[in-house]
PDB file of N, CA and C in Angstrom:
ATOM      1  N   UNK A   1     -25.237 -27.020 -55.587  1.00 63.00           N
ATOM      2  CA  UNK A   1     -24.052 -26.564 -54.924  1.00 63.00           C
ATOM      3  C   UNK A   1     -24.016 -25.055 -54.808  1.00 63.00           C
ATOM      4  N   UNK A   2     -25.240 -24.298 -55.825  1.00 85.00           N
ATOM      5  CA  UNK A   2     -24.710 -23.364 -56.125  1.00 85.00           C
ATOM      6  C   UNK A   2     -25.484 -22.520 -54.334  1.00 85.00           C
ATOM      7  N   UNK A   3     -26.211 -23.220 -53.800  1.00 81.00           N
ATOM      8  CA  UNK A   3     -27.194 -22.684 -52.741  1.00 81.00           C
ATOM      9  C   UNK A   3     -26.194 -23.338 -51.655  1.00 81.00           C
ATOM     10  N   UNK A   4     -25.441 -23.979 -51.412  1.00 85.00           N
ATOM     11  CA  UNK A   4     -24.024 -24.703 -50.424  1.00 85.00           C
ATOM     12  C   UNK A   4     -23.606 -23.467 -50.379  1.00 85.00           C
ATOM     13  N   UNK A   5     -22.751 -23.246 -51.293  1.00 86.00           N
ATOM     14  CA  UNK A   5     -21.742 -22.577 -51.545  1.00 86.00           C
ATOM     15  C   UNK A   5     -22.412 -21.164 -50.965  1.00 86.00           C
ATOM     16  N   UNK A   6     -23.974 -20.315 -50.989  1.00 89.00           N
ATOM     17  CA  UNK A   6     -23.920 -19.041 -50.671  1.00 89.00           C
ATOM     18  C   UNK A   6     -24.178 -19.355 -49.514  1.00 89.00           C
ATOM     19  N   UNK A   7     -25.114 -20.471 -48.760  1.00 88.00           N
ATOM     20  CA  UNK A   7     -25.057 -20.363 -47.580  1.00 88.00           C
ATOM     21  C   UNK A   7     -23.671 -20.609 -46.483  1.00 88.00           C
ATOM     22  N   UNK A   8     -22.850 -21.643 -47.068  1.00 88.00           N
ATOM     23  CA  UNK A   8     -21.798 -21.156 -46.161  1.00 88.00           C
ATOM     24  C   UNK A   8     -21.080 -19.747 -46.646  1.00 88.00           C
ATOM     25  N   UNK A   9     -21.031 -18.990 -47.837  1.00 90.00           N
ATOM     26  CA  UNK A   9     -20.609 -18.100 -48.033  1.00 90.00           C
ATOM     27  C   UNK A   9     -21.014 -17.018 -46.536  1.00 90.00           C
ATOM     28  N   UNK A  10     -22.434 -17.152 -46.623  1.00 91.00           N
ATOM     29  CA  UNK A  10     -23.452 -15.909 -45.775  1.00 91.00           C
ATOM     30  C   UNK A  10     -22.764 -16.489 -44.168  1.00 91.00           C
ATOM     31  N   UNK A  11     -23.185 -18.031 -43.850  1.00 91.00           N
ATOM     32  CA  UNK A  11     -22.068 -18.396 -42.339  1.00 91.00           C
ATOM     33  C   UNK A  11     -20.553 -18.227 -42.493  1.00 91.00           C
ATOM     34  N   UNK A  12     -19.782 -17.679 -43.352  1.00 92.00           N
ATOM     35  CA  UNK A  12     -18.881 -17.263 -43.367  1.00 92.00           C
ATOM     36  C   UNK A  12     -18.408 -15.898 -42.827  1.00 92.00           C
ATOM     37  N   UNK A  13     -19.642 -14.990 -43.536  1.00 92.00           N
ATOM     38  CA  UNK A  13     -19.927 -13.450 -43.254  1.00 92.00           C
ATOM     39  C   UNK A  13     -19.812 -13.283 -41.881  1.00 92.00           C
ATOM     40  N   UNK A  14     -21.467 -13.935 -41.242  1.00 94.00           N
ATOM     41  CA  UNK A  14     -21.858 -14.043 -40.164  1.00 94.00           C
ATOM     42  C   UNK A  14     -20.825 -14.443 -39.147  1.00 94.00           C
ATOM     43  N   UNK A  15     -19.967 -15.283 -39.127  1.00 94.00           N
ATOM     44  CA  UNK A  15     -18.705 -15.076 -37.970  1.00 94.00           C
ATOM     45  C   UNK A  15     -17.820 -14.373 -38.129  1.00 94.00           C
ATOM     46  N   UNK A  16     -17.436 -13.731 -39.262  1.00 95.00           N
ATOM     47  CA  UNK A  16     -16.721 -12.486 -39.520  1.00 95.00           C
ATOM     48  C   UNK A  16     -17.346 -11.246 -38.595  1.00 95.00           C
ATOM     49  N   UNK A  17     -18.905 -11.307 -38.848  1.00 94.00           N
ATOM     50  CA  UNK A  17     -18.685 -10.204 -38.007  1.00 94.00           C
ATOM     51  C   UNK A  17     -18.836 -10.155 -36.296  1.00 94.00           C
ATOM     52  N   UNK A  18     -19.615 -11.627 -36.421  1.00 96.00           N
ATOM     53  CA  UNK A  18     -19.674 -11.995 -34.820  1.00 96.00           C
ATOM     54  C   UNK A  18     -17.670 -11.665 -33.928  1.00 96.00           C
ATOM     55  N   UNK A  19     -17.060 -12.212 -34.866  1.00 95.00           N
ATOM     56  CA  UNK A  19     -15.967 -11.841 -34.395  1.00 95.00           C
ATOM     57  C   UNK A  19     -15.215 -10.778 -34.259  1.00 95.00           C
ATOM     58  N   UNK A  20     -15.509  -9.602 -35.177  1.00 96.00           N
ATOM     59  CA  UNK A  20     -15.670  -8.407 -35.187  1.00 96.00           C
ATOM     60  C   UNK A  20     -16.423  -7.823 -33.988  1.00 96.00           C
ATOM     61  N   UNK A  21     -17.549  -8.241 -33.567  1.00 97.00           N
ATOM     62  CA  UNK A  21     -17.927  -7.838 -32.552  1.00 97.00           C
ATOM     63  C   UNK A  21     -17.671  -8.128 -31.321  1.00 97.00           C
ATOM     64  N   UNK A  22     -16.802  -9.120 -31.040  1.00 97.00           N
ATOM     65  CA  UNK A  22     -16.238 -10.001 -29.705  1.00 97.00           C
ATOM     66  C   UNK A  22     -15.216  -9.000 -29.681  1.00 97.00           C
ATOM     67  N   UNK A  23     -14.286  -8.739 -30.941  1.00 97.00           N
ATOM     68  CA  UNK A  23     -13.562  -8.013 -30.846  1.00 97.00           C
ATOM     69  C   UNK A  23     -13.833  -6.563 -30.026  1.00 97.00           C
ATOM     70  N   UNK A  24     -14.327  -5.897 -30.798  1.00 97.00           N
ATOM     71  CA  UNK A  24     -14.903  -5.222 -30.477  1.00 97.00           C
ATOM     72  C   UNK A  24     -14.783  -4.740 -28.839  1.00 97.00           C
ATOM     73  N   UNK A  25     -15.770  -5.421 -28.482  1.00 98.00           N
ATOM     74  CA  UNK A  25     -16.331  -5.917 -26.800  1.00 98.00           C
ATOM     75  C   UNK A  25     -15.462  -5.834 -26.371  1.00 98.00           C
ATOM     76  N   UNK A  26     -14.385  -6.611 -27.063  1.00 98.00           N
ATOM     77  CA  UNK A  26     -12.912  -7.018 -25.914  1.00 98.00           C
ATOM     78  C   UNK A  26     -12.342  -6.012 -25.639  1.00 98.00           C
ATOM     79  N   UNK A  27     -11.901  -5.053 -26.562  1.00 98.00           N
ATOM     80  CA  UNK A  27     -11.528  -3.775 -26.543  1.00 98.00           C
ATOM     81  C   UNK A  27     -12.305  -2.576 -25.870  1.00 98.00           C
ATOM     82  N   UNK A  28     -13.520  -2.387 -25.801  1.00 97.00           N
ATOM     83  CA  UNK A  28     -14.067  -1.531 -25.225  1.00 97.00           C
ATOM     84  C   UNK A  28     -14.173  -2.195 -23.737  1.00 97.00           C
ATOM     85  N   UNK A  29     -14.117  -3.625 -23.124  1.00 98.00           N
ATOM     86  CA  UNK A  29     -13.692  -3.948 -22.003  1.00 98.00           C
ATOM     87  C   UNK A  29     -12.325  -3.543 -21.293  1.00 98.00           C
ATOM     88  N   UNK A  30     -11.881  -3.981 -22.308  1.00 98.00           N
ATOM     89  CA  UNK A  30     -10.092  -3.335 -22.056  1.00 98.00           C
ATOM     90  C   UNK A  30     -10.260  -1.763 -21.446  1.00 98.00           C
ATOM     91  N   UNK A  31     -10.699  -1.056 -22.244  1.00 98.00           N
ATOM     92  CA  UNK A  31     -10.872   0.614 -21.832  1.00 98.00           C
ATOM     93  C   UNK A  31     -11.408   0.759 -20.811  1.00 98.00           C
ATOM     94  N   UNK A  32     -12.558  -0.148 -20.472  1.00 98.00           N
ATOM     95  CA  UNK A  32     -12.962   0.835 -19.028  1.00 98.00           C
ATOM     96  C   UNK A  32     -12.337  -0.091 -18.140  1.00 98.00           C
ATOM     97  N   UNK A  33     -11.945  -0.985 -17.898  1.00 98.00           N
ATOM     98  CA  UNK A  33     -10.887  -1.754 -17.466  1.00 98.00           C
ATOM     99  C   UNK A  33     -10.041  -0.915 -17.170  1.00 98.00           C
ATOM    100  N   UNK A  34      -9.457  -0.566 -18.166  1.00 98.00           N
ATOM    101  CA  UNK A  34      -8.465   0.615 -17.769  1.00 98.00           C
ATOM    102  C   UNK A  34      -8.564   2.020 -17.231  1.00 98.00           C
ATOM    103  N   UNK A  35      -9.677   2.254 -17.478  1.00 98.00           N
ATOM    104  CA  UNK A  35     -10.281   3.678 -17.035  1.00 98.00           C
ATOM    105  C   UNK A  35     -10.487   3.216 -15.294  1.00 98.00           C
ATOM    106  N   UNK A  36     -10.830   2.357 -15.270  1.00 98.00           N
ATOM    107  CA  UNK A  36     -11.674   1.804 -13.743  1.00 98.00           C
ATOM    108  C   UNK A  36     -10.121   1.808 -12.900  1.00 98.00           C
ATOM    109  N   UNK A  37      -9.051   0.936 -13.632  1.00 98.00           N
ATOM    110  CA  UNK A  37      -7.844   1.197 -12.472  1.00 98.00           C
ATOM    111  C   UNK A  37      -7.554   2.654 -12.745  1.00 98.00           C
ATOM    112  N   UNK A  38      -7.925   3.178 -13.303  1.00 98.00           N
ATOM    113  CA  UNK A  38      -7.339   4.714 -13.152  1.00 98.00           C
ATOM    114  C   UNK A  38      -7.779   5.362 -12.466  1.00 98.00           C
ATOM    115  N   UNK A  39      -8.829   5.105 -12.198  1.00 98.00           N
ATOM    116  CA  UNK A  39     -10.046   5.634 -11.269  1.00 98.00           C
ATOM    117  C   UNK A  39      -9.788   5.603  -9.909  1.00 98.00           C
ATOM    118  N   UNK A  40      -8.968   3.784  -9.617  1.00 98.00           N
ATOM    119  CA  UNK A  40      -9.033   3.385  -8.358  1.00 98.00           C
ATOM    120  C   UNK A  40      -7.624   3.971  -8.173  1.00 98.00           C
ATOM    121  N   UNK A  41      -6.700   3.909  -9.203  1.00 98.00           N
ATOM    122  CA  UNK A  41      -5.521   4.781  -8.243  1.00 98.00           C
ATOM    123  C   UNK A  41      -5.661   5.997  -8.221  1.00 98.00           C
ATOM    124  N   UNK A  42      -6.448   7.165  -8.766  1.00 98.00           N
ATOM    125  CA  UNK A  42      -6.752   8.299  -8.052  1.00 98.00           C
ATOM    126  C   UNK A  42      -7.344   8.362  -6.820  1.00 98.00           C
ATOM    127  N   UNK A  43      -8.155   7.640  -6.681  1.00 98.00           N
ATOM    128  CA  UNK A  43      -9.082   7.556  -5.423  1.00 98.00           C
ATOM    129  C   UNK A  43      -8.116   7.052  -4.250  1.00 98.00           C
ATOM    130  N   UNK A  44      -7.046   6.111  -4.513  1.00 98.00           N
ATOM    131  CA  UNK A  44      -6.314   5.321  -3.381  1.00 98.00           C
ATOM    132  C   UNK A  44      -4.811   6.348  -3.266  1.00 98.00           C
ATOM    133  N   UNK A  45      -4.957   7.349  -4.529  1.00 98.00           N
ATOM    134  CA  UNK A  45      -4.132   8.500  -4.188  1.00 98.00           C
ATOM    135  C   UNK A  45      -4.461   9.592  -2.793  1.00 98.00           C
ATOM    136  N   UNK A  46      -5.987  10.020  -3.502  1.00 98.00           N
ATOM    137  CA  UNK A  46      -6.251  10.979  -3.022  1.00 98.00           C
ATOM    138  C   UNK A  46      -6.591  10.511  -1.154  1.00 98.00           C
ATOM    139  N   UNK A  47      -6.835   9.504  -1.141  1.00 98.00           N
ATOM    140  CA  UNK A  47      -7.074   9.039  -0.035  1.00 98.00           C
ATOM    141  C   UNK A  47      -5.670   8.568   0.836  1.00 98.00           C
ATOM    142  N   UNK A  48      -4.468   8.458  -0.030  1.00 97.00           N
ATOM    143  CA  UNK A  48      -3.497   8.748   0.297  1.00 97.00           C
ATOM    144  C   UNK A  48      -3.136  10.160   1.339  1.00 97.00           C
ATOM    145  N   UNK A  49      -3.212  10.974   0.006  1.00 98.00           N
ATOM    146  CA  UNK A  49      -3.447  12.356   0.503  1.00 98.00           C
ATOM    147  C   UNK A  49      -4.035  12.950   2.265  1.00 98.00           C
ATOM    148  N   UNK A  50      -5.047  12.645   1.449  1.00 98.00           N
ATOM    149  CA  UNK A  50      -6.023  12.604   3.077  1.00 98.00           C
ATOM    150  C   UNK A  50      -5.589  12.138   4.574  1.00 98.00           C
ATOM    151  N   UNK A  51      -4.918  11.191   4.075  1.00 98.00           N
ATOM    152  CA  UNK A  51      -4.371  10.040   5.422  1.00 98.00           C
ATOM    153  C   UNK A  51      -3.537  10.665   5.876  1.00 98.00           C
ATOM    154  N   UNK A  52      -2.618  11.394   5.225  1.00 98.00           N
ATOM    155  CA  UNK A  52      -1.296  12.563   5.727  1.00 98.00           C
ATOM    156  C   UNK A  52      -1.572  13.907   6.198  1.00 98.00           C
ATOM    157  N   UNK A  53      -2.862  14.123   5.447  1.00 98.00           N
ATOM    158  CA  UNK A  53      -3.175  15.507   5.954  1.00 98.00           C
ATOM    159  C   UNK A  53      -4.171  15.274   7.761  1.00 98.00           C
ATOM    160  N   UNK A  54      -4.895  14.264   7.159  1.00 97.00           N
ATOM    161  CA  UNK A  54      -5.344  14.154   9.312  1.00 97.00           C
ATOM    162  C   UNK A  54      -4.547  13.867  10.203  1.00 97.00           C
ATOM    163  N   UNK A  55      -3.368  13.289   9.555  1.00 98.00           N
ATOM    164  CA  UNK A  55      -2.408  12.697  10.484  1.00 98.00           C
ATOM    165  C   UNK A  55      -1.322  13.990  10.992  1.00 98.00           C
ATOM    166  N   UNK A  56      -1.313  14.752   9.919  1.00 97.00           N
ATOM    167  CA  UNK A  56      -0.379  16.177  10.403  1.00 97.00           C
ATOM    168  C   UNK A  56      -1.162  16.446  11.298  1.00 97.00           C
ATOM    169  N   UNK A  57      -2.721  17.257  10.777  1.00 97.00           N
ATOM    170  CA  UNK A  57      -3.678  17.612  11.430  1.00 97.00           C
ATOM    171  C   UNK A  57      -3.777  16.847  13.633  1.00 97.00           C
ATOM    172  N   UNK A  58      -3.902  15.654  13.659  1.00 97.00           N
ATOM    173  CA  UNK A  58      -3.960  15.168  14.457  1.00 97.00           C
ATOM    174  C   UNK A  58      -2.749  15.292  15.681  1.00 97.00           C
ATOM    175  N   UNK A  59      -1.722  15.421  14.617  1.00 97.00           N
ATOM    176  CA  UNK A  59      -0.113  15.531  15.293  1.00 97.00           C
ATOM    177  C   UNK A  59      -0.106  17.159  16.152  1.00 97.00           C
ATOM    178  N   UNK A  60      -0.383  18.025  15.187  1.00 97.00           N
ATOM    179  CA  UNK A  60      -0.437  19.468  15.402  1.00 97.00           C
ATOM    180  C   UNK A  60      -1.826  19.354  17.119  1.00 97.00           C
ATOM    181  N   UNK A  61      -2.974  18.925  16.912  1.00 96.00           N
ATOM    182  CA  UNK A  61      -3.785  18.894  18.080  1.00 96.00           C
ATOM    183  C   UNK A  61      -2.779  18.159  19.353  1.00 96.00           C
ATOM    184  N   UNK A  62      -2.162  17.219  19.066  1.00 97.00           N
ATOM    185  CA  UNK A  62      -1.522  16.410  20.177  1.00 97.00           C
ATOM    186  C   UNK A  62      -0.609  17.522  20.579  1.00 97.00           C
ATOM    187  N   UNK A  63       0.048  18.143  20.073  1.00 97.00           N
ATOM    188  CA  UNK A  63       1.356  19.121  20.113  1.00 97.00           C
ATOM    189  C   UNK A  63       0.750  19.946  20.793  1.00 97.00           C
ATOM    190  N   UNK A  64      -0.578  20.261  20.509  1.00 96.00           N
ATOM    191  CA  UNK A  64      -1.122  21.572  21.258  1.00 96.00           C
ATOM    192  C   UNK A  64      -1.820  21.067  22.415  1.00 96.00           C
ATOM    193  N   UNK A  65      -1.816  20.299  22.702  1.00 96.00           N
ATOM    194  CA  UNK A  65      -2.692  19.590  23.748  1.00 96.00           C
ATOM    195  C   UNK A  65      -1.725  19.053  24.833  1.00 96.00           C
ATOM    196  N   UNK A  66      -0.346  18.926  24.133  1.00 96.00           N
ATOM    197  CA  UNK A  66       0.901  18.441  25.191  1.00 96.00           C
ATOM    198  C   UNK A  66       1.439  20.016  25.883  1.00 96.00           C
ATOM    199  N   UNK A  67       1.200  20.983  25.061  1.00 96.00           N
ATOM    200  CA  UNK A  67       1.740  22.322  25.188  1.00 96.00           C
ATOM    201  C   UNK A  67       0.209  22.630  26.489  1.00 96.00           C
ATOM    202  N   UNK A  68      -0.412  22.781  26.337  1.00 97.00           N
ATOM    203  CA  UNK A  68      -1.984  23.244  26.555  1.00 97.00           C
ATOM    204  C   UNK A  68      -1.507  22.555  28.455  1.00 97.00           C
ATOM    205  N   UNK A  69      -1.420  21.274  28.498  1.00 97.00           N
ATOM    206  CA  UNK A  69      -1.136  20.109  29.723  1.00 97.00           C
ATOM    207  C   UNK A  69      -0.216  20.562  30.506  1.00 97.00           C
ATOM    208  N   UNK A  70       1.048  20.813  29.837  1.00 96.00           N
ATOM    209  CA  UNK A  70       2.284  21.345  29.953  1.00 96.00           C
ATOM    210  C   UNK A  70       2.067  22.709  31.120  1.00 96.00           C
ATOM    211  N   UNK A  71       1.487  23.516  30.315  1.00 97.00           N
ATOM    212  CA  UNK A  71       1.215  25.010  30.646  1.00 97.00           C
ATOM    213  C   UNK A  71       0.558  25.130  32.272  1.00 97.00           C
ATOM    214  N   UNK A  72      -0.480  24.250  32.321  1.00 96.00           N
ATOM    215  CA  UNK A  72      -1.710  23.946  33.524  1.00 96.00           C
ATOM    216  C   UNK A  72      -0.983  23.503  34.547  1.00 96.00           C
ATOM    217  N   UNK A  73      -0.492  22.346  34.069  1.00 97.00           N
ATOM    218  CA  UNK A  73       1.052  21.915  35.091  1.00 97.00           C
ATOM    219  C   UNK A  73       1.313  23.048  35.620  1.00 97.00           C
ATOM    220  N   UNK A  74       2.036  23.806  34.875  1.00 97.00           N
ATOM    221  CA  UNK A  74       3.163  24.462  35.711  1.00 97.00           C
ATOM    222  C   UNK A  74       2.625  26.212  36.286  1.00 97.00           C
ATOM    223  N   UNK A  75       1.472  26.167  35.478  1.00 96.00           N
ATOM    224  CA  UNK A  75       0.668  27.342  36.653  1.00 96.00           C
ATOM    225  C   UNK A  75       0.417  26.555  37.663  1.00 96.00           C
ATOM    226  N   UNK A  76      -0.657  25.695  37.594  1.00 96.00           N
ATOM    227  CA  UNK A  76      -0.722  24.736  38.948  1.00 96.00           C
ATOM    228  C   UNK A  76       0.426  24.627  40.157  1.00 96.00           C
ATOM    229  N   UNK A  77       1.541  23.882  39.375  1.00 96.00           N
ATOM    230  CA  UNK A  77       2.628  24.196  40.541  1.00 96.00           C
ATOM    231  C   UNK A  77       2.976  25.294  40.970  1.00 96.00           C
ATOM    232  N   UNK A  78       3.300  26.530  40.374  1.00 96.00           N
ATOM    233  CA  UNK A  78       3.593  27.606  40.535  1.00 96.00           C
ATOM    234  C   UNK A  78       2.597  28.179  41.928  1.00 96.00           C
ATOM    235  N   UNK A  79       1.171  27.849  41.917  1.00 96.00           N
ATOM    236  CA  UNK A  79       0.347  28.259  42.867  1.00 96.00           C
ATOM    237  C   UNK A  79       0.249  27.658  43.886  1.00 96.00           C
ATOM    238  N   UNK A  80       0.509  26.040  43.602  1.00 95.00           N
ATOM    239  CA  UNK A  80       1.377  25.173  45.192  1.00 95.00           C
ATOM    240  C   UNK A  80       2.434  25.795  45.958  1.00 95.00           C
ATOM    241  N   UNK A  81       3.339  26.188  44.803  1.00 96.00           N
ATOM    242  CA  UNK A  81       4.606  26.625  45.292  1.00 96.00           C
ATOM    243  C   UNK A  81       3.841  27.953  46.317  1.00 96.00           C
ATOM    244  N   UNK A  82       3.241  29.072  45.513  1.00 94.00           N
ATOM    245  CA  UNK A  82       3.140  30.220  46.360  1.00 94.00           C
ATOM    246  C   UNK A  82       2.507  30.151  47.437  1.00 94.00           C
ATOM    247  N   UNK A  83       1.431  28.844  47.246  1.00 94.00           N
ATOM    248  CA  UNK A  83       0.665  28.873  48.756  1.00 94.00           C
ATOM    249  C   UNK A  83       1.741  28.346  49.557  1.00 94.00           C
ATOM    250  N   UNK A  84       2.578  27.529  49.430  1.00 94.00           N
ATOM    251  CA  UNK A  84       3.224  26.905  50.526  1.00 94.00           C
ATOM    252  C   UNK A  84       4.272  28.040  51.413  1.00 94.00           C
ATOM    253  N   UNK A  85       4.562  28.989  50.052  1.00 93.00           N
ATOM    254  CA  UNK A  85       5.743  29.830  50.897  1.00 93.00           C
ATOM    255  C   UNK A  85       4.852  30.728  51.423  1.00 93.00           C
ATOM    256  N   UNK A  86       3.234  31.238  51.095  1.00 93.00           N
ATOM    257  CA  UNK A  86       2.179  31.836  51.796  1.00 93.00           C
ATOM    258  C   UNK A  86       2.332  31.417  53.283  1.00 93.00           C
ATOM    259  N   UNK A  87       1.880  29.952  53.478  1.00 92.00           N
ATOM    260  CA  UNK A  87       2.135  28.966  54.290  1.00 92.00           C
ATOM    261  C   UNK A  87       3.487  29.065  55.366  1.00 92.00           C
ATOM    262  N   UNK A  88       4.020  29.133  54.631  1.00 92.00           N
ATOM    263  CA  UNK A  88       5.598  28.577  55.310  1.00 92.00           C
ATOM    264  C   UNK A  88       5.980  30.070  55.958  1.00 92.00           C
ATOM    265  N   UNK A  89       5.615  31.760  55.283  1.00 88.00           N
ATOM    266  CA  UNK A  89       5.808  32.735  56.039  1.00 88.00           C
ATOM    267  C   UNK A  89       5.037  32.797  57.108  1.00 88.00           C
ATOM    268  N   UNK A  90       3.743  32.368  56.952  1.00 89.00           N
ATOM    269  CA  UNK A  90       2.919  32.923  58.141  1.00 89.00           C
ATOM    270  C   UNK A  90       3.273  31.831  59.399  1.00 89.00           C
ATOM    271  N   UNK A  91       3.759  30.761  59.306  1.00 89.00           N
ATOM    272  CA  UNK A  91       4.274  29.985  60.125  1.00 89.00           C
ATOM    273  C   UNK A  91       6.234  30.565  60.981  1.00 89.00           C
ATOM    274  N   UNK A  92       5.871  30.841  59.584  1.00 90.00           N
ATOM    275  CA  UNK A  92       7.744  31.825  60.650  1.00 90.00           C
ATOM    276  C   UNK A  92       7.385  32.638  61.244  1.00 90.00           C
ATOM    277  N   UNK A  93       6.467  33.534  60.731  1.00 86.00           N
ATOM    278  CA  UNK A  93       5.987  34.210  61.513  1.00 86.00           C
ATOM    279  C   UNK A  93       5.223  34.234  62.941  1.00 86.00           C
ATOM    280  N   UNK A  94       4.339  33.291  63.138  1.00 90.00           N
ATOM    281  CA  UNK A  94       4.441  32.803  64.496  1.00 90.00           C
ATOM    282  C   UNK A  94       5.253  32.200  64.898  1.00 90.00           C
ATOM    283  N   UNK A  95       5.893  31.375  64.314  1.00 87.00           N
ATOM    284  CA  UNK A  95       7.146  30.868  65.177  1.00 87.00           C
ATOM    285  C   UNK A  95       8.382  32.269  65.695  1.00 87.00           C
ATOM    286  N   UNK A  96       8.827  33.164  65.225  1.00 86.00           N
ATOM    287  CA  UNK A  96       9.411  34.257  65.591  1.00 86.00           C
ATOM    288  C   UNK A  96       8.521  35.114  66.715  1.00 86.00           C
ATOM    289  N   UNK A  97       7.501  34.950  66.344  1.00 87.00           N
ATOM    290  CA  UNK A  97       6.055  35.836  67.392  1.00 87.00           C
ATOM    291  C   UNK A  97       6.717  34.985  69.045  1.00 87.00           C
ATOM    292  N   UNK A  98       6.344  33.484  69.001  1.00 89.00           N
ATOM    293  CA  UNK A  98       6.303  32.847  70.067  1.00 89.00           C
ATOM    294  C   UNK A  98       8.036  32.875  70.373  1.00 89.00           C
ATOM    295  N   UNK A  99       8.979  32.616  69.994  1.00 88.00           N
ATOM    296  CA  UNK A  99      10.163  32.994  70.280  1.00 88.00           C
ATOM    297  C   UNK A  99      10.146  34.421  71.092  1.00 88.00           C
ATOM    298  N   UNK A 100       9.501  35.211  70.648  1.00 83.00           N
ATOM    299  CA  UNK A 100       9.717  36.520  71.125  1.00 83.00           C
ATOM    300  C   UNK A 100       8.998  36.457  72.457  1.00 83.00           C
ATOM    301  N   UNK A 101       7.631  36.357  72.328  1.00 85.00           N
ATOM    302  CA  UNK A 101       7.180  35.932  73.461  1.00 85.00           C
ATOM    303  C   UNK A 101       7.721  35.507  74.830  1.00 85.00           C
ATOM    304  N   UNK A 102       8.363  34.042  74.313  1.00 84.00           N
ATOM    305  CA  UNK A 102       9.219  33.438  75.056  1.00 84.00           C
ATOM    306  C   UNK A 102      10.116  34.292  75.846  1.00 84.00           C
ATOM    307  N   UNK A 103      11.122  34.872  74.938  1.00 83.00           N
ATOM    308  CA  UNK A 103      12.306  35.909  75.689  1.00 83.00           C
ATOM    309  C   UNK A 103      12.118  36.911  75.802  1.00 83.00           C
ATOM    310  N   UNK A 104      11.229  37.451  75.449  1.00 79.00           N
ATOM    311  CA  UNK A 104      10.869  38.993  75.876  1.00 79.00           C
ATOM    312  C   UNK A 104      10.113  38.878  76.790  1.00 79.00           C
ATOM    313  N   UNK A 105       9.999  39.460  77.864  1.00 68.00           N
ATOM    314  CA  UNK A 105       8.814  39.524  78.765  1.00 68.00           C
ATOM    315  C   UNK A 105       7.726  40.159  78.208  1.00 68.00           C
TER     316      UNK A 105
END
């Protein structure tokens, strides 16, 4: 009995520490477990971040690009406008020419 008794003594040991070491495991799983979501909400922060800053970024180009459109427009018209009254004098102007014509000998 007396060789019973140490060998389950020693399989006694032996899952003491096997369980000690599961332990163990479990806990140092736990940590980077936890380290790993910490990880992923910095990253899904910073990428947060990011998403607001291209999106200002992007807003500010549209703004300048509506301003930029805006601007071309209205030189553009502005130079319709002047050719037409270019246009529209030199046409009074013969039209007053041929009036005169007309009644003046």
């Amino acid at each position: 009995m007396d060789v019973s008794s140490r060998v389950l003594s020693e399989l006694a040991s032996r899952e003491q520490a096997l369980d000690a070491q599961i332990e163990a495991a479990r806990q140092d799983a736990a940590r980077e477990i936890e380290a790993a979501e910490a990880e992923a909400a910095r990253i899904l922060k910073e990428a947060g971040e990011q998403v607001k800053t291209l999106t200002a970024a992007r807003e500010q180009e549209m703004a300048a690009e509506g301003v930029r459109v805006r601007e071309e427009a209205q030189a553009q018209a502005k130079e319709e406008v002047l050719v037409a009254h270019t246009r529209s004098d030199a046409k009074m102007g013969q039209a007053v020419e041929t009036i005169l014509r007309a009644v003046l000998p």
